[in-house]
Tab-separated table of N, CA and C in Angstrom:
chain	number	residue	atom	x	y	z
Q	28	UNK	N	121.901	-12.861	134.091
Q	28	UNK	CA	121.843	-13.700	133.116
Q	28	UNK	C	121.357	-13.069	131.893
Q	29	UNK	N	122.098	-13.416	130.442
Q	29	UNK	CA	121.833	-12.451	129.202
Q	29	UNK	C	120.141	-13.074	128.527
Q	30	UNK	N	119.848	-12.062	128.136
Q	30	UNK	CA	118.580	-12.710	127.464
Q	30	UNK	C	118.860	-13.379	126.088
Q	31	UNK	N	118.177	-14.026	125.772
Q	31	UNK	CA	118.296	-14.921	124.321
Q	31	UNK	C	118.423	-14.129	123.127
Q	32	UNK	N	118.813	-14.184	122.248
Q	32	UNK	CA	118.857	-13.142	120.956
Q	32	UNK	C	117.820	-14.066	119.997
Q	33	UNK	N	116.613	-13.197	119.774
Q	33	UNK	CA	115.527	-14.030	118.896
Q	33	UNK	C	116.181	-13.998	117.459
Q	34	UNK	N	115.740	-15.557	117.266
Q	34	UNK	CA	116.315	-16.179	115.785
Q	34	UNK	C	115.103	-16.395	115.079
Q	35	UNK	N	115.381	-16.892	113.781
Q	35	UNK	CA	114.517	-17.611	112.678
Q	35	UNK	C	115.364	-18.906	112.575
Q	36	UNK	N	114.708	-19.861	112.289
Q	36	UNK	CA	115.161	-20.843	111.794
Q	36	UNK	C	114.714	-20.928	110.310
Q	37	UNK	N	115.506	-21.049	109.191
Q	37	UNK	CA	115.398	-20.966	107.875
Q	37	UNK	C	115.695	-21.902	107.023
Q	38	UNK	N	114.910	-22.599	106.102
Q	38	UNK	CA	115.532	-23.245	105.215
Q	38	UNK	C	115.426	-22.986	103.866
Q	39	UNK	N	116.386	-22.899	102.987
Q	39	UNK	CA	116.765	-22.234	102.211
Q	39	UNK	C	116.909	-23.571	100.876
Q	40	UNK	N	116.415	-23.465	99.786
Q	40	UNK	CA	116.598	-24.540	99.061
Q	40	UNK	C	116.620	-24.107	97.034
Q	41	UNK	N	117.398	-24.533	96.724
Q	41	UNK	CA	117.856	-24.326	95.290
Q	41	UNK	C	116.598	-24.755	94.361
Q	42	UNK	N	115.884	-23.503	93.802
Q	42	UNK	CA	114.551	-24.177	93.323
Q	42	UNK	C	114.734	-24.991	91.899
Q	43	UNK	N	115.460	-24.553	90.871
Q	43	UNK	CA	115.697	-25.264	90.098
Q	43	UNK	C	116.877	-26.290	89.829
Q	44	UNK	N	117.203	-26.870	91.076
Q	44	UNK	CA	118.263	-27.665	91.165
Q	44	UNK	C	117.518	-28.965	91.751
Q	45	UNK	N	117.347	-30.090	90.971
Q	45	UNK	CA	116.326	-31.043	91.759
Q	45	UNK	C	117.233	-32.521	91.986
Q	46	UNK	N	118.356	-32.591	91.316
Q	46	UNK	CA	118.592	-34.094	91.260
Q	46	UNK	C	120.244	-33.963	91.727
Q	47	UNK	N	120.430	-33.981	93.018
Q	47	UNK	CA	119.724	-34.123	94.030
Q	47	UNK	C	119.264	-32.851	94.613
Q	48	UNK	N	118.327	-32.695	95.255
Q	48	UNK	CA	117.628	-31.685	95.799
Q	48	UNK	C	118.773	-31.009	96.618
Q	49	UNK	N	119.274	-29.696	96.647
Q	49	UNK	CA	120.025	-29.004	97.395
Q	49	UNK	C	119.428	-27.932	98.389
Q	50	UNK	N	119.796	-28.097	99.719
Q	50	UNK	CA	119.464	-27.149	100.658
Q	50	UNK	C	119.759	-26.829	101.879
Q	51	UNK	N	119.541	-25.671	102.502
Q	51	UNK	CA	120.528	-25.597	103.779
Q	51	UNK	C	119.180	-25.288	104.964
Q	52	UNK	N	119.733	-25.650	106.156
Q	52	UNK	CA	118.594	-25.059	106.842
Q	52	UNK	C	119.625	-24.417	108.119
Q	53	UNK	N	119.355	-23.265	108.756
Q	53	UNK	CA	120.352	-22.814	109.515
Q	53	UNK	C	119.281	-21.638	110.578
Q	54	UNK	N	119.897	-21.476	111.462
Q	54	UNK	CA	119.710	-20.348	112.586
Q	54	UNK	C	120.159	-19.012	112.215
Q	55	UNK	N	119.310	-17.820	112.360
Q	55	UNK	CA	119.747	-16.575	112.133
Q	55	UNK	C	119.411	-15.391	112.938
Q	56	UNK	N	120.025	-14.539	113.507
Q	56	UNK	CA	119.293	-13.413	114.196
Q	56	UNK	C	118.233	-12.836	113.375
Q	57	UNK	N	116.875	-12.535	114.186
Q	57	UNK	CA	115.606	-12.009	113.410
Q	57	UNK	C	115.931	-10.597	113.140
Q	58	UNK	N	116.989	-9.580	113.507
Q	58	UNK	CA	117.037	-8.451	112.959
Q	58	UNK	C	118.264	-8.128	112.396
Q	59	UNK	N	118.566	-9.034	111.585
Q	59	UNK	CA	119.595	-8.820	110.354
Q	59	UNK	C	119.072	-7.849	109.311
Q	60	UNK	N	119.962	-7.242	108.641
Q	60	UNK	CA	119.302	-6.763	107.479
Q	60	UNK	C	119.267	-7.942	106.538
Q	61	UNK	N	118.531	-8.070	105.497
Q	61	UNK	CA	118.354	-8.997	104.220
Q	61	UNK	C	119.561	-8.999	103.423
Q	62	UNK	N	120.486	-7.690	103.045
Q	62	UNK	CA	121.648	-8.240	102.854
Q	62	UNK	C	122.620	-8.828	103.350
Q	63	UNK	N	122.646	-8.849	104.538
Q	63	UNK	CA	123.127	-9.744	105.456
Q	63	UNK	C	122.816	-11.416	105.151
Q	64	UNK	N	121.776	-11.649	104.964
Q	64	UNK	CA	121.379	-13.064	104.958
Q	64	UNK	C	121.838	-13.267	103.128
Q	65	UNK	N	121.278	-12.387	102.514
Q	65	UNK	CA	122.021	-12.780	101.212
Q	65	UNK	C	123.390	-13.088	101.260
Q	66	UNK	N	124.271	-12.576	102.061
Q	66	UNK	CA	125.740	-12.769	101.992
Q	66	UNK	C	125.925	-14.088	102.445
Q	67	UNK	N	125.117	-14.319	103.521
Q	67	UNK	CA	125.671	-15.731	103.944
Q	67	UNK	C	125.178	-16.772	103.424
Q	68	UNK	N	124.066	-16.586	102.228
Q	68	UNK	CA	123.357	-17.731	101.680
Q	68	UNK	C	124.562	-17.814	100.248
Q	69	UNK	N	125.188	-16.709	100.099
Q	69	UNK	CA	126.235	-16.692	98.992
Q	69	UNK	C	127.355	-17.798	99.518
Q	70	UNK	N	128.074	-17.419	100.820
Q	70	UNK	CA	128.412	-18.324	101.413
Q	70	UNK	C	128.340	-19.841	101.557
Q	71	UNK	N	127.108	-20.233	101.906
Q	71	UNK	CA	126.498	-21.265	101.977
Q	71	UNK	C	126.238	-22.406	101.081
Q	72	UNK	N	126.354	-21.714	99.764
Q	72	UNK	CA	125.811	-22.121	98.176
Q	72	UNK	C	127.232	-22.138	97.542
Q	73	UNK	N	128.137	-21.290	97.975
Q	73	UNK	CA	129.459	-21.480	97.487
Q	73	UNK	C	129.478	-20.634	96.153
Q	74	UNK	N	128.688	-19.241	96.122
Q	74	UNK	CA	128.751	-18.359	94.961
Q	74	UNK	C	129.851	-17.418	94.921
Q	75	UNK	N	130.523	-17.163	96.018
Q	75	UNK	CA	131.944	-16.541	95.837
Q	75	UNK	C	131.157	-14.679	95.667
Q	76	UNK	N	130.210	-14.029	96.135
Q	76	UNK	CA	130.074	-12.878	95.755
Q	76	UNK	C	130.206	-12.529	94.176
Q	77	UNK	N	129.753	-13.099	93.396
Q	77	UNK	CA	130.081	-13.071	92.115
Q	77	UNK	C	128.689	-12.627	91.645
Q	78	UNK	N	127.613	-12.922	91.853
Q	78	UNK	CA	125.919	-12.689	91.500
Q	78	UNK	C	125.485	-11.947	92.063
Q	79	UNK	N	124.766	-11.037	91.290
Q	79	UNK	CA	123.665	-10.164	91.557
Q	79	UNK	C	122.193	-10.836	91.904
Q	80	UNK	N	121.647	-10.187	92.670
Q	80	UNK	CA	120.147	-10.667	93.056
Q	80	UNK	C	119.309	-9.842	93.466
Q	81	UNK	N	118.116	-10.401	93.196
Q	81	UNK	CA	116.694	-9.734	93.813
Q	81	UNK	C	116.048	-10.436	94.457
Q	82	UNK	N	115.309	-9.949	95.594
Q	82	UNK	CA	114.555	-10.511	96.646
Q	82	UNK	C	113.128	-9.995	96.492
Q	83	UNK	N	112.367	-11.049	96.522
Q	83	UNK	CA	110.676	-10.608	96.477
Q	83	UNK	C	110.067	-11.283	97.349
Q	84	UNK	N	109.141	-10.824	98.091
Q	84	UNK	CA	107.762	-11.582	98.704
Q	84	UNK	C	106.376	-11.019	98.743
Q	85	UNK	N	105.764	-11.774	98.815
Q	85	UNK	CA	104.032	-11.288	98.758
Q	85	UNK	C	103.520	-11.087	99.972
Q	86	UNK	N	103.285	-9.658	100.603
Q	86	UNK	CA	103.031	-9.595	101.685
Q	86	UNK	C	101.329	-9.939	101.444
Q	87	UNK	N	100.406	-9.099	102.624
Q	87	UNK	CA	99.281	-9.288	102.631
Q	87	UNK	C	98.496	-8.358	101.297
Q	88	UNK	N	99.113	-7.284	101.083
Q	88	UNK	CA	98.455	-6.395	100.209
Q	88	UNK	C	99.122	-5.954	98.789
Q	89	UNK	N	100.550	-6.608	98.996
Q	89	UNK	CA	101.214	-6.016	97.810
Q	89	UNK	C	102.470	-7.326	97.258
Q	90	UNK	N	103.073	-6.930	96.301
Q	90	UNK	CA	104.159	-7.868	95.983
Q	90	UNK	C	105.587	-6.651	96.452
Q	91	UNK	N	106.352	-7.255	97.705
Q	91	UNK	CA	107.396	-6.521	98.002
Q	91	UNK	C	108.776	-6.796	97.157
Q	92	UNK	N	109.334	-5.701	96.647
Q	92	UNK	CA	110.343	-5.951	95.969
Q	92	UNK	C	111.818	-5.373	96.541
Q	93	UNK	N	112.796	-6.152	96.894
Q	93	UNK	CA	114.020	-5.026	97.454
Q	93	UNK	C	114.751	-4.999	96.363
Q	94	UNK	N	115.131	-3.918	96.576
Q	94	UNK	CA	116.353	-3.241	95.221
Q	94	UNK	C	117.218	-2.410	95.967
Q	95	UNK	N	118.389	-2.065	95.363
Q	95	UNK	CA	119.229	-1.328	96.196
Q	95	UNK	C	118.703	0.339	96.214
Q	96	UNK	N	118.259	0.845	94.936
Q	96	UNK	CA	117.800	2.225	95.129
Q	96	UNK	C	116.165	2.136	94.906
Q	97	UNK	N	115.325	2.440	95.827
Q	97	UNK	CA	113.946	2.031	95.357
Q	97	UNK	C	113.166	3.309	94.638
Q	98	UNK	N	113.804	4.697	94.830
Q	98	UNK	CA	113.683	5.860	94.117
Q	98	UNK	C	113.727	5.841	92.579
Q	99	UNK	N	114.331	4.755	92.207
Q	99	UNK	CA	114.704	4.501	90.759
Q	99	UNK	C	113.336	3.866	90.084
Q	100	UNK	N	112.707	2.975	90.925
Q	100	UNK	CA	111.033	2.678	90.556
Q	100	UNK	C	110.164	3.360	91.058
Q	101	UNK	N	110.124	4.421	91.740
Q	101	UNK	CA	108.934	5.371	92.251
Q	101	UNK	C	108.289	5.410	90.889
Q	102	UNK	N	108.653	5.544	89.763
Q	102	UNK	CA	107.589	5.906	88.578
Q	102	UNK	C	107.142	4.619	87.605
Q	103	UNK	N	107.478	3.645	87.866
Q	103	UNK	CA	107.437	2.340	87.447
Q	103	UNK	C	105.858	1.997	87.573
Q	104	UNK	N	105.062	1.677	86.262
Q	104	UNK	CA	104.059	1.703	86.335
Q	104	UNK	C	103.714	0.040	87.024
Q	105	UNK	N	102.253	-0.071	87.282
Q	105	UNK	CA	102.186	-1.649	87.918
Q	105	UNK	C	101.337	-2.022	86.375
Q	106	UNK	N	101.166	-3.222	86.102
Q	106	UNK	CA	100.422	-3.897	85.203
Q	106	UNK	C	98.652	-3.769	85.543
Q	107	UNK	N	97.929	-3.390	84.624
Q	107	UNK	CA	96.556	-3.427	85.051
Q	107	UNK	C	96.251	-5.128	85.390
Q	108	UNK	N	95.518	-5.038	86.378
Q	108	UNK	CA	95.131	-6.575	86.866
Q	108	UNK	C	96.081	-7.204	87.379
Q	109	UNK	N	97.434	-6.709	87.389
Q	109	UNK	CA	98.592	-7.374	88.132
Q	109	UNK	C	98.351	-7.012	89.709
Q	110	UNK	N	99.337	-7.320	90.441
Q	110	UNK	CA	99.551	-7.144	91.834
Q	110	UNK	C	100.324	-5.762	91.983
Q	111	UNK	N	99.922	-5.043	92.930
Q	111	UNK	CA	100.553	-3.761	93.521
Q	111	UNK	C	101.796	-4.052	93.872
Q	112	UNK	N	102.862	-3.178	93.453
Q	112	UNK	CA	104.171	-3.522	93.927
Q	112	UNK	C	104.883	-2.280	94.635
Q	113	UNK	N	105.403	-3.076	95.498
Q	113	UNK	CA	106.142	-1.910	96.375
Q	113	UNK	C	107.691	-2.310	96.432
Q	114	UNK	N	108.378	-0.791	96.217
Q	114	UNK	CA	109.777	-1.329	96.182
Q	114	UNK	C	110.651	-0.414	97.487
Q	115	UNK	N	111.177	-1.442	98.005
Q	115	UNK	CA	112.026	-1.226	99.265
Q	115	UNK	C	113.511	-1.381	99.042
Q	116	UNK	N	113.973	-0.416	99.939
Q	116	UNK	CA	115.677	-0.458	99.646
Q	116	UNK	C	116.051	-1.874	100.526
Q	117	UNK	N	117.191	-2.650	99.835
Q	117	UNK	CA	117.744	-3.664	100.310
Q	117	UNK	C	118.173	-3.308	101.933
Q	118	UNK	N	118.896	-2.265	102.259
Q	118	UNK	CA	119.251	-1.739	103.378
Q	118	UNK	C	118.434	-1.355	104.373
Q	119	UNK	N	117.232	-1.206	103.869
Q	119	UNK	CA	116.174	-0.696	104.882
Q	119	UNK	C	115.233	-1.997	105.523
Q	120	UNK	N	115.509	-3.150	104.761
Q	120	UNK	CA	114.674	-4.488	105.057
Q	120	UNK	C	115.372	-5.109	106.146
Q	121	UNK	N	114.782	-5.602	106.917
Q	121	UNK	CA	115.364	-6.599	107.906
Q	121	UNK	C	114.648	-7.726	107.989
Q	122	UNK	N	115.113	-9.089	108.717
Q	122	UNK	CA	114.461	-10.131	108.628
Q	122	UNK	C	113.215	-10.289	109.713
Q	123	UNK	N	113.227	-9.228	110.591
Q	123	UNK	CA	112.059	-9.177	111.529
Q	123	UNK	C	111.079	-8.599	110.974
Q	124	UNK	N	110.812	-8.175	109.798
Q	124	UNK	CA	109.618	-7.906	108.869
Q	124	UNK	C	108.567	-8.965	108.897
Q	125	UNK	N	109.438	-9.980	108.581
Q	125	UNK	CA	108.718	-11.256	108.148
Q	125	UNK	C	108.128	-11.773	109.071
Q	126	UNK	N	106.858	-12.241	108.730
Q	126	UNK	CA	106.010	-13.165	109.719
Q	126	UNK	C	106.578	-14.759	109.527
Q	127	UNK	N	106.344	-15.549	110.798
Q	127	UNK	CA	106.462	-16.788	110.857
Q	127	UNK	C	105.991	-17.670	109.678
Q	128	UNK	N	106.651	-18.421	108.939
Q	128	UNK	CA	105.943	-19.361	107.673
Q	128	UNK	C	106.127	-18.377	106.292
Q	129	UNK	N	105.993	-16.978	106.319
Q	129	UNK	CA	106.408	-16.122	105.136
Q	129	UNK	C	107.639	-17.066	104.317
Q	130	UNK	N	107.536	-16.865	102.851
Q	130	UNK	CA	108.221	-17.151	102.003
Q	130	UNK	C	108.782	-16.259	101.166
Q	131	UNK	N	109.926	-15.949	100.842
Q	131	UNK	CA	110.348	-14.990	100.053
Q	131	UNK	C	111.417	-15.717	98.685
Q	132	UNK	N	111.301	-14.945	97.534
Q	132	UNK	CA	112.016	-15.692	96.696
Q	132	UNK	C	113.535	-14.776	96.444
Q	133	UNK	N	114.445	-15.464	96.191
Q	133	UNK	CA	115.740	-14.660	95.760
Q	133	UNK	C	116.466	-15.146	94.787
Q	134	UNK	N	116.183	-14.485	93.601
Q	134	UNK	CA	116.836	-14.878	92.259
Q	134	UNK	C	118.213	-14.576	92.130
Q	135	UNK	N	118.990	-15.278	91.750
Q	135	UNK	CA	120.855	-14.839	91.763
Q	135	UNK	C	120.750	-15.175	90.277
Q	136	UNK	N	121.685	-13.999	89.671
Q	136	UNK	CA	122.279	-13.861	88.409
Q	136	UNK	C	123.617	-14.073	88.089
Q	137	UNK	N	123.963	-14.566	87.389
Q	137	UNK	CA	125.453	-14.996	86.812
Q	137	UNK	C	126.257	-13.697	86.154
């Protein structure tokens, strides 16, 4: 018998779209790259791959920002008193790096 594929159940909501509240709940494989999740979100919210996006989440010790080329940000200073920022390549980040209950922000730009 085949082993079940580990999955997450994700609820995604449009933050600044309240009337009516717009959200999706779906199941997705745990080991997918974060870029694949972004592609699925574009499809579910009918964005037609016309938007750029960035993804961030707060880990235990820093703010993680997922970008196309983290080397471009290696010399970017943190603000005094602000959070420590870690830049990670979008293609290097997989969903199974998250813990259950973690939240992350995906900002879409036109």
